[in-house]
CSV table of C-alpha atoms in Angstrom, one decimal:
chain,number,residue,atom,x,y,z
Y,148,MET,CA,121.9,99.9,108.6
Y,149,ARG,CA,120.0,98.1,111.5
Y,150,THR,CA,116.9,99.2,113.4
Y,151,TRP,CA,116.6,96.9,116.4
Y,152,ILE,CA,113.4,95.2,117.4
Y,153,TYR,CA,113.0,94.7,121.2
Y,154,VAL,CA,110.7,92.3,123.1
Y,155,ALA,CA,109.4,95.2,125.2
Y,156,PRO,CA,109.3,99.0,124.7
Y,157,ASP,CA,112.6,99.4,126.5
Y,158,GLU,CA,116.1,99.4,124.9
Y,159,ARG,CA,117.3,97.4,127.9
Y,160,SER,CA,115.0,94.5,127.0
Y,161,THR,CA,116.0,91.6,124.8
Y,162,LYS,CA,116.5,92.1,121.1
Y,163,LEU,CA,114.3,90.0,118.8
Y,164,GLY,CA,115.8,91.0,115.5
Y,165,TYR,CA,116.1,94.0,113.2
Y,166,LEU,CA,114.8,95.9,110.2
Y,167,ARG,CA,117.1,97.0,107.4
Y,168,ALA,CA,117.1,100.3,105.5
Y,169,GLY,CA,114.2,99.9,103.0
Y,170,ALA,CA,111.9,97.8,105.1
Y,171,VAL,CA,108.3,98.8,105.8
Y,172,VAL,CA,106.3,97.1,108.5
Y,173,ASP,CA,102.8,97.5,110.0
Y,174,ARG,CA,102.7,99.2,113.3
Y,175,ALA,CA,100.3,100.1,116.1
Y,176,GLU,CA,98.5,103.4,115.7
Y,177,LEU,CA,99.7,104.8,119.0
Y,178,PRO,CA,103.1,104.5,120.8
Y,179,ALA,CA,103.4,102.2,123.8
Y,180,GLY,CA,105.5,104.8,125.6
Y,181,THR,CA,108.5,107.1,125.3
Y,182,ASP,CA,110.8,105.7,128.0
Y,183,GLY,CA,114.3,106.3,126.5
Y,184,CYS,CA,112.8,107.1,123.1
Y,185,ALA,CA,111.6,110.6,122.4
Y,186,GLY,CA,109.8,109.5,119.2
Y,187,GLY,CA,107.9,106.7,120.9
Y,188,TRP,CA,108.0,103.0,121.0
Y,189,TYR,CA,105.7,101.4,118.5
Y,190,ARG,CA,104.6,97.7,118.4
Y,191,ILE,CA,105.2,96.3,115.0
Y,192,ALA,CA,104.1,93.1,113.1
Y,193,PRO,CA,104.4,90.4,113.9
Y,194,ARG,CA,105.9,91.1,117.3
Y,195,GLY,CA,108.2,93.4,119.2
Y,196,TYR,CA,108.8,97.2,119.5
Y,197,VAL,CA,110.8,99.7,117.6
Y,198,CYS,CA,112.0,103.1,118.7
Y,199,VAL,CA,111.1,105.9,116.2
Y,200,GLY,CA,114.1,108.2,115.9
Y,201,LYS,CA,117.5,107.9,114.2
Y,202,GLY,CA,116.9,104.4,112.9
Y,203,ALA,CA,113.2,104.5,112.1
Y,204,SER,CA,110.6,107.0,110.9
Y,205,LEU,CA,106.9,107.2,110.5
Y,206,ALA,CA,107.3,109.2,107.3
Y,207,LEU,CA,107.0,107.2,104.2
Y,208,GLU,CA,108.5,110.1,102.3
Y,209,HIS,CA,111.8,109.9,104.3
Y,210,GLN,CA,114.8,110.4,101.9
Y,211,VAL,CA,116.2,107.0,102.7
Y,212,VAL,CA,112.9,105.4,101.9
Y,213,ALA,CA,112.8,107.2,98.6
Y,214,ALA,CA,116.4,106.3,97.7
Y,215,ALA,CA,116.1,102.6,98.6
Y,216,VAL,CA,114.2,101.3,95.6
Y,217,ARG,CA,113.3,97.8,96.8
Y,218,GLY,CA,114.2,95.3,99.5
Y,219,PRO,CA,115.6,91.8,99.2
Y,220,ARG,CA,114.0,89.1,97.2
Y,221,ARG,CA,113.1,86.7,100.0
Y,222,GLY,CA,112.7,83.1,98.8
Y,223,ALA,CA,114.8,83.6,95.6
Y,224,PRO,CA,118.1,81.7,95.3
Y,225,ALA,CA,119.8,85.1,96.0
Y,226,PRO,CA,118.2,88.1,97.7
Y,227,TYR,CA,120.0,90.5,95.4
Y,228,HIS,CA,121.9,90.6,92.1
Y,229,TYR,CA,125.6,90.5,92.8
Y,230,VAL,CA,128.7,91.9,91.1
Y,231,MET,CA,132.4,91.5,91.9
Y,232,SER,CA,134.7,94.5,91.5
Y,233,GLY,CA,137.3,94.7,88.8
Y,234,SER,CA,140.8,96.2,89.1
Y,235,PRO,CA,140.9,99.1,89.7
Y,236,PRO,CA,137.7,98.9,91.8
Y,237,PRO,CA,134.7,101.2,91.0
Y,238,HIS,CA,134.3,104.7,92.4
Y,239,LEU,CA,131.4,105.2,94.8
Y,240,TYR,CA,129.2,108.0,93.5
Y,241,PHE,CA,126.6,109.6,95.7
Y,242,ARG,CA,124.6,111.3,92.9
Y,243,LEU,CA,124.1,110.8,89.2
Y,244,PRO,CA,127.5,111.9,87.7
Y,245,THR,CA,127.5,113.8,84.4
Y,246,ARG,CA,129.9,112.5,81.7
Y,247,GLU,CA,132.2,115.4,82.6
Y,248,ASP,CA,132.1,114.4,86.3
Y,249,GLN,CA,133.0,110.8,85.3
Y,250,ALA,CA,135.9,111.9,83.2
Y,251,ARG,CA,137.2,114.2,85.9
Y,252,VAL,CA,136.9,111.4,88.6
Y,253,GLU,CA,138.0,108.4,86.6
Y,254,GLY,CA,140.7,110.0,84.6
Y,255,SER,CA,141.8,110.5,81.0
Y,256,THR,CA,141.6,106.8,80.1
Y,257,LEU,CA,137.9,106.6,80.7
Y,258,ASN,CA,136.9,106.6,77.0
Y,259,VAL,CA,139.4,103.8,76.3
Y,260,HIS,CA,137.9,101.8,79.2
Y,261,LEU,CA,134.4,102.4,78.0
Y,262,ALA,CA,135.2,101.3,74.4
Y,263,ARG,CA,136.6,98.0,75.7
Y,264,ALA,CA,133.7,97.5,78.2
Y,265,ALA,CA,131.1,98.0,75.4
Y,266,VAL,CA,131.8,94.6,73.9
Y,267,ALA,CA,130.7,92.8,77.1
Y,268,PRO,CA,126.9,92.8,77.4
Y,269,SER,CA,125.5,92.7,81.0
Y,270,SER,CA,123.3,89.9,82.2
Y,271,LEU,CA,121.8,92.0,84.9
Y,272,PRO,CA,118.2,93.3,84.6
Y,273,LEU,CA,117.7,96.9,83.5
Y,274,ASP,CA,115.3,99.2,85.4
Y,275,PRO,CA,114.4,102.9,84.9
Y,276,VAL,CA,116.6,105.5,86.6
Y,277,PRO,CA,115.2,106.0,90.1
Y,278,GLU,CA,113.1,109.2,90.4
Y,279,PHE,CA,115.1,110.2,93.6
Y,280,LEU,CA,118.3,110.4,91.5
Y,281,LEU,CA,116.7,112.0,88.5
Y,282,ALA,CA,115.6,114.9,90.8
Y,283,GLY,CA,119.3,115.6,91.3
Y,284,ARG,CA,119.4,114.6,95.0
Y,285,ASP,CA,122.3,113.1,96.8
Y,286,LEU,CA,122.1,109.6,98.1
Y,287,PRO,CA,121.7,109.6,101.9
Y,288,LYS,CA,123.5,107.1,104.1
Y,289,PRO,CA,121.2,104.9,106.2
Y,290,TYR,CA,121.6,105.2,110.0
Y,291,GLY,CA,124.6,103.1,111.1
Y,292,ALA,CA,126.3,102.9,107.7
Y,293,GLU,CA,129.9,104.1,107.4
Y,294,GLU,CA,130.1,107.8,106.6
Y,295,LYS,CA,133.0,108.5,104.1
Y,296,LEU,CA,134.7,111.7,103.1
Y,297,HIS,CA,132.7,113.4,100.3
Y,298,TYR,CA,134.4,114.7,97.2
Y,299,SER,CA,132.6,116.5,94.4
Y,300,VAL,CA,130.3,113.6,93.4
Y,301,HIS,CA,131.9,110.6,95.0
Y,302,THR,CA,133.3,109.1,98.2
Y,303,GLY,CA,136.4,107.5,96.8
Y,304,ARG,CA,136.9,104.0,95.5
Y,305,ALA,CA,135.6,100.7,96.8
Y,306,LYS,CA,138.1,98.4,98.4
Y,307,GLU,CA,140.1,96.1,96.2
Y,308,SER,CA,138.5,92.7,95.8
Y,309,SER,CA,135.0,93.8,96.8
Y,310,ALA,CA,131.6,92.3,96.1
Y,311,PHE,CA,128.2,94.1,96.1
Y,312,GLY,CA,124.6,93.3,96.3
Y,313,LEU,CA,122.5,95.5,94.0
Y,314,ILE,CA,119.1,97.0,94.6
Y,315,THR,CA,118.7,98.1,91.0
Y,316,THR,CA,120.6,98.8,87.8
Y,317,PHE,CA,119.9,101.3,85.1
Y,318,GLU,CA,121.5,103.2,82.2
Y,319,TRP,CA,122.8,106.8,82.6
Y,320,THR,CA,124.9,108.7,80.1
Y,321,GLY,CA,125.2,105.6,77.9
Y,322,ARG,CA,126.6,103.6,80.8
Y,323,ARG,CA,125.2,101.0,83.2
Y,324,PHE,CA,125.1,101.9,86.9
Y,325,GLY,CA,124.1,99.9,90.0
Y,326,LEU,CA,122.7,101.1,93.3
Y,327,THR,CA,124.1,99.0,96.2
Y,328,THR,CA,122.3,98.1,99.3
Y,329,GLU,CA,124.4,100.7,101.2
Y,330,LEU,CA,123.1,103.4,98.8
Y,331,ASP,CA,126.3,103.8,96.8
Y,332,LEU,CA,126.2,104.3,93.0
Y,333,ILE,CA,128.8,102.2,91.1
Y,334,PRO,CA,129.6,102.0,87.3
Y,335,LEU,CA,129.0,98.4,86.5
Y,336,ASP,CA,131.6,98.3,83.7
Y,337,ARG,CA,134.1,98.4,86.6
Y,338,THR,CA,132.6,95.1,87.8
Y,339,ARG,CA,131.6,91.6,86.6
Y,340,PRO,CA,128.4,89.8,87.4
Y,341,ALA,CA,128.8,87.0,90.0
Y,342,ARG,CA,128.1,83.6,88.5
Y,343,LEU,CA,125.8,81.9,90.9
Y,344,SER,CA,125.9,78.1,91.1
Y,345,ALA,CA,122.8,76.4,89.7
Y,346,LEU,CA,123.3,73.5,92.0
Y,347,ARG,CA,120.2,72.3,93.9
Y,348,GLY,CA,119.9,70.0,96.8
Y,349,ILE,CA,117.1,67.5,97.2
Y,350,VAL,CA,113.8,67.9,99.1
Y,351,ILE,CA,112.8,64.4,100.3
Y,352,LYS,CA,109.1,63.6,100.4
Y,353,ASP,CA,107.0,60.6,101.3
Y,354,LEU,CA,104.7,60.9,98.3
Y,355,GLU,CA,101.8,59.2,100.1
Y,356,ARG,CA,102.2,61.2,103.3
Y,357,ASP,CA,103.3,64.6,102.0
Y,358,VAL,CA,100.7,66.2,99.8
Y,359,ASP,CA,102.5,69.5,99.3
Y,360,LEU,CA,105.6,69.1,97.1
Y,361,GLU,CA,106.8,72.7,97.5
Y,362,GLY,CA,109.6,74.0,99.6
Y,363,PRO,CA,108.7,75.2,103.1
Y,364,ALA,CA,107.1,78.6,103.5
Y,365,SER,CA,108.5,81.3,105.7
Y,366,ALA,CA,107.2,80.8,109.2
Y,367,SER,CA,106.2,83.7,111.4
Y,368,ASP,CA,103.8,84.4,114.1
Y,369,ALA,CA,100.5,86.1,113.4
Y,370,ALA,CA,100.6,89.9,113.9
Y,371,PRO,CA,98.2,91.1,116.7
Y,372,ALA,CA,99.3,94.7,116.2
Y,373,PRO,CA,96.9,97.1,114.4
Y,374,ALA,CA,97.9,97.7,110.8
Y,375,SER,CA,99.4,101.0,110.2
Y,376,PRO,CA,102.5,101.5,107.9
Y,377,MET,CA,105.8,102.3,109.5
Y,378,ALA,CA,109.0,103.2,107.8
Y,379,SER,CA,112.3,102.0,109.3
Y,380,ALA,CA,115.3,104.1,108.7
Y,381,PRO,CA,114.9,103.2,105.2
Y,382,PRO,CA,111.5,101.8,104.4
Y,383,THR,CA,108.7,102.2,102.0
Y,384,ASP,CA,105.9,100.2,100.5
Y,385,ARG,CA,107.5,99.7,97.1
Y,386,PRO,CA,106.9,96.9,94.6
Y,387,SER,CA,109.2,93.9,94.9
Y,388,GLU,CA,111.2,92.7,92.0
Y,389,PRO,CA,109.9,89.4,90.7
Y,390,ALA,CA,111.9,86.7,92.5
Y,391,ASP,CA,113.7,84.0,90.6
Y,392,GLU,CA,111.9,80.7,90.9
Y,393,LEU,CA,113.3,78.6,93.8
Y,394,SER,CA,112.6,75.1,92.7
Y,395,GLU,CA,114.5,72.4,94.6
Y,396,THR,CA,114.5,68.8,93.2
Y,397,VAL,CA,111.8,66.8,95.0
Y,398,VAL,CA,112.8,63.2,95.4
Y,399,PRO,CA,110.6,60.4,96.8
Y,400,SER,CA,111.6,59.0,100.2
Y,401,ALA,CA,112.3,55.3,100.7
Y,402,ASP,CA,108.9,55.0,102.4
Y,403,SER,CA,107.1,55.9,99.2
Y,404,PRO,CA,105.7,53.0,97.1
Y,405,LEU,CA,108.4,51.3,95.2
Y,406,PRO,CA,108.2,49.3,92.0
Y,407,PRO,CA,108.8,45.5,92.1
Y,408,ALA,CA,112.5,44.5,92.5
Y,409,PRO,CA,114.0,43.6,89.1
Y,410,PRO,CA,115.6,40.1,88.6
Y,411,GLY,CA,119.1,39.8,90.2
Y,412,THR,CA,118.3,42.1,93.2
Y,413,ASP,CA,119.9,40.9,96.4
Y,414,PRO,CA,117.3,39.3,98.7
Y,415,LYS,CA,117.7,41.6,101.7
Y,416,ILE,CA,117.3,45.3,101.9
Y,417,ASP,CA,120.4,47.0,103.5
Y,418,PRO,CA,119.0,49.0,106.4
Y,419,ALA,CA,122.1,51.3,106.4
Y,420,LEU,CA,121.3,52.4,102.9
Y,421,LYS,CA,117.5,52.6,103.0
Y,422,GLY,CA,116.4,56.2,102.9
Y,423,ALA,CA,120.0,57.5,102.7
Y,424,PRO,CA,120.6,60.6,100.5
Y,425,ALA,CA,123.4,60.3,97.9
Y,426,PHE,CA,125.1,62.6,95.4
Y,427,VAL,CA,126.9,61.7,92.2
Y,428,ARG,CA,130.6,62.5,92.7
Y,429,ALA,CA,132.0,61.5,89.3
Y,430,HIS,CA,131.6,62.9,85.8
Y,431,GLY,CA,130.3,60.3,83.4
Y,432,ALA,CA,128.5,58.2,85.9
Y,433,SER,CA,126.2,55.8,84.2
Y,434,LYS,CA,122.7,54.8,85.4
Y,435,GLN,CA,120.6,51.7,84.7
Y,436,ARG,CA,116.9,51.0,84.8
Y,437,PRO,CA,114.8,47.9,84.6
Y,438,SER,CA,114.1,46.8,81.0
Y,439,ALA,CA,110.6,47.1,79.7
Y,440,SER,CA,110.5,43.3,79.3
Y,441,GLY,CA,111.4,42.8,82.9
Y,442,GLY,CA,114.5,40.9,82.0
Y,443,GLY,CA,117.0,42.9,84.0
Y,444,LEU,CA,118.8,46.2,83.9
Y,445,VAL,CA,119.6,48.2,80.8
Y,446,ASP,CA,121.7,51.4,80.2
Y,447,ALA,CA,119.7,54.6,80.8
Y,448,GLY,CA,122.3,57.2,80.1
Y,449,LEU,CA,124.3,59.3,82.5
Y,450,ALA,CA,123.5,60.5,86.0
Y,451,PRO,CA,124.4,64.2,86.1
Y,452,PHE,CA,127.4,65.2,88.2
Y,453,ARG,CA,126.4,66.3,91.7
Y,454,SER,CA,122.8,65.2,91.2
Y,455,GLY,CA,121.0,64.1,94.3
Y,456,TRP,CA,119.2,60.8,94.9
Y,457,VAL,CA,117.6,58.8,97.7
Y,458,LEU,CA,118.5,55.1,98.1
Y,459,THR,CA,115.9,52.3,98.7
Y,460,GLY,CA,118.3,49.9,100.3
Y,461,ARG,CA,118.0,47.4,97.4
Y,462,THR,CA,121.4,46.3,96.1
Y,463,ARG,CA,122.9,44.1,93.4
Y,464,GLY,CA,126.3,42.7,94.3
Y,465,GLY,CA,126.1,44.0,97.9
Y,466,SER,CA,126.5,47.4,99.3
Y,467,LYS,CA,129.5,48.1,97.1
Y,468,GLY,CA,127.7,47.1,93.9
Y,469,LEU,CA,124.7,48.7,92.2
Y,470,LEU,CA,122.3,50.6,94.4
Y,471,GLU,CA,118.7,51.3,93.6
Y,472,THR,CA,117.3,54.9,94.0
Y,473,THR,CA,113.7,55.8,94.7
Y,474,ASP,CA,113.0,56.8,91.1
Y,475,GLY,CA,113.9,53.3,89.9
Y,476,SER,CA,117.4,54.0,88.7
Y,477,TRP,CA,120.4,52.0,89.7
Y,478,LEU,CA,123.8,53.6,90.3
Y,479,ALA,CA,127.3,52.3,91.1
Y,480,GLU,CA,128.2,52.8,94.7
Y,481,GLY,CA,131.7,54.0,93.7
Y,482,HIS,CA,130.2,56.9,91.8
Y,483,LEU,CA,128.3,58.2,94.9
Y,484,VAL,CA,128.9,60.0,98.2
Y,485,ILE,CA,126.3,58.6,100.5
Y,486,ALA,CA,125.1,60.4,103.6
Y,487,GLU,CA,125.2,58.3,106.8
Y,488,LEU,CA,121.7,58.3,108.4
Y,489,ARG,CA,122.3,59.4,112.0
Y,490,LYS,CA,120.6,60.3,115.2
Y,491,ASP,CA,121.8,63.4,117.0
Y,492,PRO,CA,123.6,63.2,120.3
Y,493,GLN,CA,121.1,65.5,122.1
Y,494,GLY,CA,118.0,63.4,121.4
Y,495,PHE,CA,116.3,65.8,119.0
Y,496,ALA,CA,115.6,62.9,116.6
Y,497,ARG,CA,113.7,61.0,119.4
Y,498,GLN,CA,111.7,64.1,120.1
Y,499,GLY,CA,110.7,64.7,116.5
Y,500,LYS,CA,112.3,68.1,116.3
Y,501,LYS,CA,114.2,69.7,113.4
Y,502,TRP,CA,118.0,69.4,113.4
Y,503,ILE,CA,120.8,69.5,110.9
Y,504,ASP,CA,123.6,66.9,110.4
Y,505,ILE,CA,126.8,68.0,108.7
Y,506,SER,CA,129.6,65.6,107.7
Y,507,ILE,CA,132.9,67.2,107.0
Y,508,ARG,CA,134.5,64.1,105.5
Y,509,ARG,CA,131.5,63.6,103.1
Y,510,GLN,CA,130.8,67.3,102.5
Y,511,VAL,CA,127.1,66.6,102.9
Y,512,LEU,CA,124.4,68.3,104.9
Y,513,VAL,CA,121.1,66.5,105.9
Y,514,ALA,CA,118.2,68.3,107.5
Y,515,TYR,CA,116.0,66.1,109.7
Y,516,GLU,CA,112.5,66.3,111.2
Y,517,GLY,CA,112.9,63.8,114.0
Y,518,THR,CA,114.5,60.7,112.4
Y,519,ARG,CA,113.2,61.5,108.9
Y,520,PRO,CA,115.6,63.2,106.4
Y,521,VAL,CA,113.7,66.0,104.6
Y,522,PHE,CA,116.5,67.8,102.7
Y,523,ALA,CA,120.1,67.1,101.7
Y,524,ALA,CA,122.7,69.2,100.0
Y,525,LEU,CA,126.4,69.3,99.1
Y,526,ILE,CA,128.5,71.8,101.1
Y,527,SER,CA,131.9,73.4,101.3
Y,528,SER,CA,133.3,73.4,104.8
Y,529,GLY,CA,136.6,74.7,106.1
Y,530,ARG,CA,139.5,74.0,103.8
Y,531,SER,CA,141.6,72.6,106.6
Y,532,GLY,CA,139.4,69.6,106.9
Y,533,MET,CA,139.6,67.8,110.3
Y,534,SER,CA,142.4,70.0,111.6
Y,535,ASP,CA,142.2,72.1,114.8
Y,536,PRO,CA,139.8,75.0,114.1
Y,537,GLU,CA,141.6,77.2,116.6
Y,538,GLU,CA,144.8,77.0,114.5
Y,539,THR,CA,143.6,76.5,110.9
Y,540,ASP,CA,140.7,77.2,108.6
Y,541,ALA,CA,138.8,74.0,109.7
Y,542,THR,CA,135.1,74.1,110.7
Y,543,VAL,CA,134.4,73.8,114.4
Y,544,ARG,CA,132.9,70.5,115.4
Y,545,GLY,CA,130.2,69.7,118.0
Y,546,SER,CA,126.6,70.4,118.7
Y,547,PHE,CA,125.3,74.0,118.4
Y,548,ARG,CA,122.2,76.0,118.1
Y,549,ILE,CA,121.4,78.6,115.4
Y,550,HIS,CA,121.5,81.9,117.4
Y,551,ALA,CA,121.3,84.6,114.7
Y,552,LYS,CA,119.9,84.7,111.1
Y,553,HIS,CA,120.4,87.4,108.5
Y,554,VAL,CA,118.8,87.6,105.1
Y,555,SER,CA,122.2,89.0,104.1
Y,556,THR,CA,125.2,90.3,106.0
Y,557,THR,CA,128.8,91.6,105.2
Y,558,MET,CA,131.8,89.4,105.7
Y,559,ASP,CA,135.4,90.4,105.3
Y,560,GLY,CA,138.8,88.7,105.4
Y,561,ASP,CA,138.5,87.9,109.1
Y,562,ASP,CA,135.3,85.9,108.4
Y,563,GLU,CA,134.7,84.1,105.2
Y,564,ALA,CA,136.1,85.9,102.2
Y,565,SER,CA,138.2,83.7,100.0
Y,566,GLU,CA,138.2,85.2,96.5
Y,567,ALA,CA,137.1,88.5,97.8
Y,568,PHE,CA,137.9,90.2,101.1
Y,569,ASP,CA,135.0,92.6,101.4
Y,570,LEU,CA,131.9,90.4,100.6
Y,571,ARG,CA,128.7,92.5,100.8
Y,572,ASP,CA,125.3,90.9,101.5
Y,573,VAL,CA,126.4,87.3,101.9
Y,574,PRO,CA,123.0,85.6,101.5
Y,575,TYR,CA,121.0,83.6,104.0
Y,576,THR,CA,123.5,83.6,106.8
Y,577,GLN,CA,122.8,81.5,110.0
Y,578,TYR,CA,125.3,81.8,112.8
Y,579,PHE,CA,125.6,78.7,115.0
Y,580,HIS,CA,128.8,79.2,117.0
Y,581,GLU,CA,130.7,82.5,117.3
Y,582,GLY,CA,131.7,83.5,113.7
Y,583,TYR,CA,130.8,80.1,112.2
Y,584,ALA,CA,127.7,80.2,110.0
Y,585,LEU,CA,125.8,78.4,107.4
Y,586,HIS,CA,125.4,80.7,104.3
Y,587,GLY,CA,125.0,80.9,100.6
Y,588,ALA,CA,128.2,81.5,98.5
Y,589,TYR,CA,127.9,83.5,95.3
Y,590,TRP,CA,131.6,83.6,94.6
Y,591,HIS,CA,132.3,79.9,93.9
Y,592,ASP,CA,130.8,76.7,92.6
Y,593,GLU,CA,132.9,74.0,94.3
Y,594,PHE,CA,130.3,72.5,96.6
Y,595,GLY,CA,131.2,69.0,97.6
Y,596,LYS,CA,134.8,70.2,98.3
Y,597,ALA,CA,136.3,71.7,101.5
Y,598,ARG,CA,137.3,75.3,100.6
Y,599,SER,CA,135.9,77.9,103.0
Y,600,HIS,CA,137.6,79.8,105.9
Y,601,GLY,CA,135.6,77.7,108.3
Y,602,CYS,CA,131.9,78.5,107.6
Y,603,ILE,CA,129.6,76.0,105.9
Y,604,ASN,CA,129.1,77.3,102.3
Y,605,LEU,CA,125.9,76.3,100.5
Y,606,ALA,CA,124.8,76.8,96.9
Y,607,PRO,CA,122.5,79.9,96.9
Y,608,ALA,CA,119.3,78.0,96.3
Y,609,ASP,CA,120.1,75.5,99.1
Y,610,ALA,CA,120.9,78.3,101.5
Y,611,ALA,CA,117.6,79.9,100.7
Y,612,TRP,CA,115.6,76.7,101.4
Y,613,LEU,CA,117.4,76.0,104.6
Y,614,PHE,CA,117.0,79.6,105.8
Y,615,GLU,CA,113.2,79.4,105.6
Y,616,TRP,CA,113.1,75.9,107.3
Y,617,THR,CA,115.2,76.6,110.4
Y,618,GLU,CA,114.4,78.4,113.6
Y,619,PRO,CA,114.3,81.2,114.7
Y,620,ALA,CA,112.0,82.2,111.9
Y,621,VAL,CA,112.6,85.6,110.2
Y,622,PRO,CA,109.3,87.4,109.5
Y,623,PRO,CA,108.9,88.6,105.9
Y,624,GLU,CA,109.7,92.3,106.4
Y,625,TRP,CA,112.5,91.7,108.9
Y,626,HIS,CA,116.2,91.4,107.8
Y,627,GLY,CA,117.4,89.4,110.8
Y,628,ALA,CA,116.2,87.5,113.9
Y,629,LEU,CA,118.0,86.4,117.1
Y,630,ASN,CA,117.4,83.3,119.2
Y,631,ILE,CA,116.5,84.6,122.6
Y,632,GLU,CA,115.6,81.4,124.5
Y,633,GLY,CA,118.1,78.8,123.1
Y,634,GLY,CA,115.4,77.3,120.9
Y,635,GLY,CA,117.3,77.7,117.6
Y,636,THR,CA,117.6,74.7,115.3
Y,637,LEU,CA,120.3,72.2,116.4
Y,638,VAL,CA,123.4,72.0,114.1
Y,639,TYR,CA,125.5,68.8,114.6
Y,640,VAL,CA,128.9,69.0,112.9
Y,641,HIS,CA,131.2,66.0,112.9
Y,642,GLY,CA,133.7,64.1,110.8
């Protein structure tokens, strides 16, 4: 499933990252050599070299290219559509099965199952049947994927409690099927769509200084290599599926212009609260705003549960009373979880660099550029809290660097699975220490509570934002990147 990209045309050189089945990248017209690579080493955009052979091809008509309909939706809250297996789990077909094939494989109760499943409409988008499958061809397995025993039209069942990322879904023989990222065909009536959290963190902007209110764009170096299409053991230039809009909540920073303080405001600004991100932790939390007459505060409805705010440092009744936010609302301190503004222990804040602060007790992540917070989100860390991570499901604590990033990757029971033990295509995964990672979670919506096996779970949209902000950058056509010089974004995890 991975075609490695090397810093030099030599498999003994450092790995920069990798391409996944289905990726298409620009390449140099001529190879840079054939040392240890009979097909030749080709420079690709924006940097690095790939060996043409088992894992990559120059042929855009390659069968894996034709079978892989589209790549991930970079920048969307989730790079794929996700489904969770039912019980029993679905069979894995390698070609379009006729209705007779399905009855033979799935048994005599198939019609009863289909009658029951028909009452549950799918929320997944519907595409045409891929031409590759309509031609009667068998789905190939990308280089590096697990090869399973082939039966007549399938390779057995998926594992119990599995989850899948889907490239496309379509109707066939009156039934909805999905094509997984590992090029297996599954009947979707044996699954249920994953319910992704709609939670969004807050992008913090100084409205006078920051003109662009959009989230960060993907950063990658310019490509000096001549443009010539190259297929990596799955690629092809295929239209991308429209990405879901990734719209984080933009909140003014405490340095933005503020309205006059209403009557009754404490005379001094609390420096510990000024600029601090905060999240509503209670249902039914009320908010107040200055009255139109200027006579004080009046009720302004409810502050949504888990909504994010930035505090100005203005208070009424001290730091445990009402706190002003940068949009002019006032919230009770007891209804909030407030991030503590910090400076990292390695001096990144003084140097103006990017770094990430994670509080396990508060279940809050804050991304900084120097001393300025630019993003904040609720998380789910290890469910064992502040216990020993060597003995329990606690998150490791300390200062680390992001050393590997994946648009998506598979995790099993030894990594992160909690409701499922075979989680495919976990989105926007960023490893910072051994098996500990920041990543999106499509299988729960309990952010703000400790519940993982040790990783830092983020709502999908928050994981997508953070993935594009951190280093090392993952170029658009790549599926993963490695940190080769220790320059990955700092991650500081503490209580």
